[in-house]
Amino acid sequence: MLCEKCHHCGLCEGDGTNTNDDSSMRISLEGILPFVPVCSAVQDSKAGVAIDIGTTTIVCSLYALSSERRIATVSQANAQRKYGSDVLSRIQFACQNENGSKLLHDSLVFQINSLLAQSLSIAAVNMPRGSRVDVRKIVITGNTTMLSFALSLNTSSLAFSPFTPPSLFDIDITYADVLKDARVNFAAVPLETSVYIPSVISGFIGADTVCAMAALNFTNAEKKIVADIGTNCEMAIQTAKGDIICTSASAGPAFEGGGVSAGMSACEGAIASSKIKSDELGSKAIEYSVIGNGRAKGICGTGLLSVIHSFLTLGFIDPYGTMQGDKGALLLRDGISLLQSDIRSIQLAKAAVRTGLDFLLQYDKSDMPLYLAGGFGTAVNISDVAFLGMIPPFLTKKTIAAGNVALSGAVAILLRDEYRAVARTIVKKAKSINLAEANGFQDSFIANINF
């Protein structure tokens, strides 16, 4: 986990040498590849790019094809957020506005082109003198809605049940097809560059989940669960019988700092964690960690969970999520406060995740590893999510921060063609279930709201 601008804050392995502009600073996570790259010292000009289009963040990673060596990774907040914080609001925007689909497509395409240009600029510095990076192929993954916007497809069928995707993808196209009708000033890579988009499973189980399962080797006989915790939490289980069951839970933007009074993304100035400290007289106080060690500007998702954990422990919040006393707000630091509405937002988000996990565990209740994926899932403290009831207690000791495994799977497909077959096998085996239509969903969701 590395910030684009490092302040050597101690929250990750950064050494304080990165000096990019604050406005672009974000936490970027690579995840784990399902194989060990060659990592040769030879720098080959032939390169490939893996792109993960998340609802919240877009990540672009450039690799040398022969050595399988990562050359550059860049990321930005998805600029589409001005049209809606989640996929449903963006689909609604596309359907209700005459140029809605085009605006969403153009926003995405411009940003992808910009990220490609940034990664190539970084790579050029590291290339041998006189050589040029030659991008031969691109793999783009993402949820079904983001991929549909990327190719300017009609997303109206995703607005209502049964949420039929406009395409199942698993397609080979060119970069010209991605840029279709978008008036970009220049194409960052040649228009004839090959672009592959892996298959999706359903309207709300996208290629990002397929890639995550490919990276985590869901084709073997080992039981496991993966949950990409974010605005739309996609999760899947592989049972002891080898069955693959997928579902998704709409958690809303709270884990990303959205819809919260002082919420912000996990970047400089965000309260990222808290802990209770006692002095020599036994008095207890809460100590906060701020990314960058400077003045607090707000609080990110991991900080919200950690702070609520601390306040619950000290009795300032009861198990129902209600603040004790008549203050109406709990002051954190630097004028940042936690409101009752913030607690409710987190309760609803964590209830969505827990309900999804409980549903999947109906298919196999035995002990197994739980992989938390994505930026939030990797950065969060496991003790916080366990204490607040977001994950089942018996999985706590086997919960693993996996990083951006969706990107890892896309990189695997980029570097080794056999992983296309792996992804296709997973799609063929997988069964997608609409959680909202599952028996007992409402009762389970309500039961999981309390801490």
Coordinates of C-alpha atoms in Angstrom, one line a residue, residues 2 5 53 71 100 131 133 172 184 197 210 231 240 248 261 264 274 287 295 308 440:
L2 CA 1.6 3.2 -1.1
K5 CA 2.5 11.4 -2.1
I53 CA -12.5 0.7 -13.4
I71 CA 6.7 -0.4 -14.6
G100 CA -26.6 11.2 -19.8
S131 CA 13.8 3.5 -26.5
V133 CA 7.3 2.2 -24.5
D172 CA -11.6 -8.5 -28.0
V184 CA -10.1 13.4 -27.0
I197 CA -12.6 -7.1 -21.6
V210 CA -14.3 -12.6 -12.0
T231 CA -20.0 1.2 -2.5
A240 CA -16.1 -27.6 -0.3
S248 CA -23.7 -8.3 -4.1
S261 CA -20.6 14.8 7.8
M264 CA -13.4 12.0 2.9
S274 CA -8.0 5.4 16.7
E287 CA -5.8 8.9 20.3
R295 CA -4.0 18.6 10.8
I308 CA -17.0 3.9 16.5
G440 CA -35.2 -13.7 4.9

